[in-house]
Short mmCIF file of N, CA and C in Angstrom, two decimals:
data_model
loop_
_atom_site.label_atom_id
_atom_site.label_comp_id
_atom_site.label_asym_id
_atom_site.label_seq_id
_atom_site.Cartn_x
_atom_site.Cartn_y
_atom_site.Cartn_z
N MET A 1291 12.53 -12.86 -78.34
CA MET A 1291 12.91 -12.51 -77.44
C MET A 1291 13.59 -10.71 -78.60
N SER A 1292 13.25 -9.75 -78.05
CA SER A 1292 13.19 -9.18 -78.63
C SER A 1292 14.96 -8.14 -78.10
N HIS A 1293 14.89 -7.50 -78.98
CA HIS A 1293 17.22 -6.74 -78.53
C HIS A 1293 17.63 -6.28 -76.28
N ALA A 1294 15.86 -6.00 -75.93
CA ALA A 1294 15.92 -5.38 -74.86
C ALA A 1294 16.26 -6.34 -74.24
N GLU A 1295 15.55 -7.35 -74.18
CA GLU A 1295 15.53 -8.77 -73.43
C GLU A 1295 17.12 -9.10 -73.57
N THR A 1296 17.43 -9.12 -74.67
CA THR A 1296 18.72 -9.76 -74.85
C THR A 1296 20.35 -8.69 -73.96
N THR A 1297 19.95 -7.62 -73.96
CA THR A 1297 21.15 -6.93 -74.11
C THR A 1297 20.79 -6.17 -71.81
N HIS A 1298 19.69 -6.36 -71.67
CA HIS A 1298 20.22 -6.00 -70.24
C HIS A 1298 20.18 -7.25 -69.30
N GLN A 1299 21.61 -6.83 -69.06
CA GLN A 1299 21.98 -7.71 -67.55
C GLN A 1299 21.27 -6.37 -65.64
N THR A 1300 21.50 -7.60 -65.45
CA THR A 1300 21.21 -7.81 -64.21
C THR A 1300 22.39 -6.75 -63.45
N PRO A 1301 22.40 -5.75 -62.51
CA PRO A 1301 24.14 -5.92 -62.35
C PRO A 1301 24.44 -6.85 -60.48
N PRO A 1302 25.72 -7.13 -60.35
CA PRO A 1302 26.21 -7.01 -59.91
C PRO A 1302 25.35 -7.11 -58.65
N ASP A 1303 25.00 -8.04 -57.65
CA ASP A 1303 25.11 -7.74 -56.13
C ASP A 1303 26.18 -7.10 -55.90
N PRO A 1304 26.38 -6.19 -54.76
CA PRO A 1304 27.53 -5.26 -54.38
C PRO A 1304 28.22 -6.00 -53.36
N PRO A 1305 29.29 -6.83 -53.78
CA PRO A 1305 29.85 -7.32 -52.30
C PRO A 1305 29.73 -7.15 -50.18
N SER A 1306 30.25 -8.07 -50.06
CA SER A 1306 29.94 -7.64 -48.86
C SER A 1306 30.57 -7.32 -48.10
N ALA A 1307 29.86 -6.66 -46.17
CA ALA A 1307 31.37 -6.07 -45.62
C ALA A 1307 32.65 -6.59 -45.37
N GLU A 1308 32.80 -7.54 -44.71
CA GLU A 1308 33.58 -8.59 -44.79
C GLU A 1308 34.12 -9.03 -46.22
N ALA A 1309 33.36 -9.35 -47.32
CA ALA A 1309 34.44 -9.58 -48.14
C ALA A 1309 34.91 -8.24 -48.41
N THR A 1310 34.79 -7.06 -48.39
CA THR A 1310 35.33 -5.48 -49.00
C THR A 1310 36.59 -5.48 -47.56
N GLY A 1311 36.35 -5.86 -46.54
CA GLY A 1311 37.40 -5.66 -45.47
C GLY A 1311 37.17 -4.85 -45.01
N LEU A 1312 35.76 -3.80 -44.70
CA LEU A 1312 35.61 -2.84 -44.83
C LEU A 1312 35.92 -2.87 -43.03
N PRO A 1313 35.89 -3.33 -42.29
CA PRO A 1313 36.08 -3.31 -40.62
C PRO A 1313 37.42 -2.74 -40.53
N ARG A 1314 38.48 -3.79 -41.65
CA ARG A 1314 40.20 -3.56 -41.17
C ARG A 1314 39.64 -2.01 -42.24
N ARG A 1315 39.35 -1.29 -43.20
CA ARG A 1315 39.36 -0.15 -44.19
C ARG A 1315 39.45 0.93 -43.00
N ALA A 1316 38.19 0.79 -42.30
CA ALA A 1316 38.05 1.71 -40.93
C ALA A 1316 39.34 2.11 -40.06
N LEU A 1317 39.74 0.86 -39.66
CA LEU A 1317 40.40 0.13 -38.74
C LEU A 1317 41.88 1.75 -39.18
N ALA A 1318 42.45 0.67 -40.67
CA ALA A 1318 43.87 1.93 -41.20
C ALA A 1318 42.86 3.48 -40.93
N ALA A 1319 41.84 3.43 -41.09
CA ALA A 1319 41.78 5.11 -41.47
C ALA A 1319 41.59 5.57 -40.09
N ALA A 1320 40.82 5.16 -38.77
CA ALA A 1320 41.43 5.74 -38.02
C ALA A 1320 42.56 5.83 -37.69
N LEU A 1321 43.04 4.74 -37.12
CA LEU A 1321 44.86 4.77 -37.83
C LEU A 1321 45.58 6.19 -37.93
N THR A 1322 44.73 6.36 -38.87
CA THR A 1322 45.65 7.77 -40.20
C THR A 1322 45.03 7.99 -39.46
N MET A 1323 44.01 8.42 -39.16
CA MET A 1323 43.85 9.67 -38.38
C MET A 1323 44.35 9.88 -37.02
N VAL A 1324 44.32 9.31 -36.92
CA VAL A 1324 45.05 9.73 -34.75
C VAL A 1324 47.23 10.22 -35.20
N ALA A 1325 47.86 9.17 -36.22
CA ALA A 1325 48.49 9.63 -36.67
C ALA A 1325 48.39 11.22 -37.37
N ALA A 1326 47.71 11.71 -37.85
CA ALA A 1326 47.70 12.63 -39.12
C ALA A 1326 47.80 14.38 -37.25
N ALA A 1327 46.76 13.94 -36.19
CA ALA A 1327 46.37 14.12 -35.30
C ALA A 1327 48.02 14.98 -34.42
N ALA A 1328 48.64 12.89 -34.17
CA ALA A 1328 49.57 13.77 -33.33
C ALA A 1328 50.12 14.52 -34.52
N LEU A 1329 51.02 13.56 -35.14
CA LEU A 1329 52.08 14.95 -36.61
C LEU A 1329 51.43 16.68 -36.17
N ALA A 1330 50.20 16.48 -35.83
CA ALA A 1330 49.92 17.55 -35.81
C ALA A 1330 50.23 18.83 -34.80
N VAL A 1331 50.12 17.98 -33.48
CA VAL A 1331 50.37 18.70 -32.42
C VAL A 1331 51.61 18.69 -32.43
N ALA A 1332 52.25 17.56 -32.69
CA ALA A 1332 53.56 17.74 -32.25
C ALA A 1332 54.43 19.03 -33.04
N ALA A 1333 54.26 19.55 -34.49
CA ALA A 1333 54.32 20.51 -35.45
C ALA A 1333 54.42 21.68 -34.63
N ALA A 1334 53.32 21.91 -34.12
CA ALA A 1334 52.52 23.24 -33.41
C ALA A 1334 53.92 23.14 -32.32
N PHE A 1335 53.32 22.71 -31.72
CA PHE A 1335 54.33 22.13 -30.66
C PHE A 1335 56.41 22.91 -30.83
N GLY A 1336 56.32 22.54 -31.27
CA GLY A 1336 57.42 22.43 -32.50
C GLY A 1336 57.84 24.17 -32.95
N VAL A 1337 57.17 24.83 -33.71
CA VAL A 1337 56.81 26.05 -33.57
C VAL A 1337 56.52 26.62 -32.66
N VAL A 1338 55.52 26.39 -31.52
CA VAL A 1338 56.14 28.08 -30.75
C VAL A 1338 57.23 27.62 -30.35
N ALA A 1339 57.27 26.10 -29.61
CA ALA A 1339 58.95 26.18 -29.45
C ALA A 1339 60.19 26.84 -30.11
N LEU A 1340 60.02 26.25 -31.32
CA LEU A 1340 61.14 28.00 -31.32
C LEU A 1340 60.66 29.00 -31.89
N LEU A 1341 59.21 29.81 -31.62
CA LEU A 1341 58.84 30.80 -32.15
C LEU A 1341 59.60 31.69 -30.67
N GLU A 1342 59.48 30.67 -29.19
CA GLU A 1342 59.42 30.91 -27.89
C GLU A 1342 61.62 31.24 -27.53
N ALA A 1343 62.18 30.71 -28.59
CA ALA A 1343 62.93 30.63 -28.22
C ALA A 1343 64.09 31.44 -28.28
N THR A 1344 64.56 32.12 -27.32
CA THR A 1344 66.02 33.00 -27.19
C THR A 1344 66.69 33.01 -28.06
N PRO A 1345 67.41 33.77 -28.64
CA PRO A 1345 68.18 33.10 -29.75
C PRO A 1345 69.65 34.22 -29.25
N ASP A 1346 70.90 33.56 -28.89
CA ASP A 1346 72.10 33.70 -28.67
C ASP A 1346 73.02 35.54 -28.81
N GLN A 1347 72.54 36.40 -28.32
CA GLN A 1347 73.05 37.69 -28.68
C GLN A 1347 74.68 38.56 -28.39
N PRO A 1348 75.46 38.48 -28.62
CA PRO A 1348 76.68 39.30 -28.09
C PRO A 1348 76.41 40.80 -27.40
N ASN A 1349 76.43 40.56 -26.86
CA ASN A 1349 76.27 41.82 -26.38
C ASN A 1349 77.43 42.77 -26.58
N THR A 1350 77.83 42.99 -27.68
CA THR A 1350 78.68 44.43 -27.96
C THR A 1350 77.69 44.81 -29.09
N PRO A 1351 78.52 46.40 -28.87
CA PRO A 1351 76.98 47.23 -29.74
C PRO A 1351 78.11 46.99 -31.76
N LEU A 1352 77.23 47.84 -31.97
CA LEU A 1352 77.53 47.93 -33.76
C LEU A 1352 78.73 48.98 -33.93
N ILE A 1353 77.90 49.84 -32.83
CA ILE A 1353 79.13 51.09 -32.98
C ILE A 1353 79.83 52.08 -32.32
N THR A 1354 80.97 52.21 -31.50
CA THR A 1354 81.25 52.13 -31.05
C THR A 1354 81.86 53.82 -30.99
N TYR A 1355 82.29 54.42 -30.41
CA TYR A 1355 83.10 56.15 -30.78
C TYR A 1355 83.96 56.24 -29.43
N GLU A 1356 84.32 56.43 -29.74
CA GLU A 1356 86.17 57.10 -29.12
C GLU A 1356 85.75 57.22 -27.56
N ASN A 1357 85.35 59.11 -27.79
CA ASN A 1357 85.00 59.85 -27.11
C ASN A 1357 82.80 59.13 -26.35
N ALA A 1358 82.30 58.18 -25.77
CA ALA A 1358 81.30 57.58 -25.74
C ALA A 1358 81.34 58.40 -24.60
N GLY A 1359 81.53 58.83 -23.13
CA GLY A 1359 80.71 59.90 -22.54
C GLY A 1359 81.08 60.63 -22.66
N GLN A 1360 81.29 61.68 -23.93
CA GLN A 1360 80.95 62.93 -23.95
C GLN A 1360 80.28 63.30 -25.05
N GLU A 1361 79.52 64.81 -24.61
CA GLU A 1361 78.74 65.13 -25.70
C GLU A 1361 79.68 66.47 -26.22
N ARG A 1362 78.63 66.78 -27.42
CA ARG A 1362 79.47 67.87 -28.55
C ARG A 1362 78.83 69.63 -27.85
#
């Protein structure tokens, strides 16, 4: 036997889909994508709601004059 024949090893076959849990991982990935999309939509609606909210502002002027109705 030569050195090349003794050191060469055949790689193992890849595991089957059921052995790796591929359907379960695919379901988990799909559910993660749905949850991420739902959170993104909720965040977008929340930002829009915050931007459209009218702040409560008092109707008092910052500067008042003693003779507001008279001109100089």
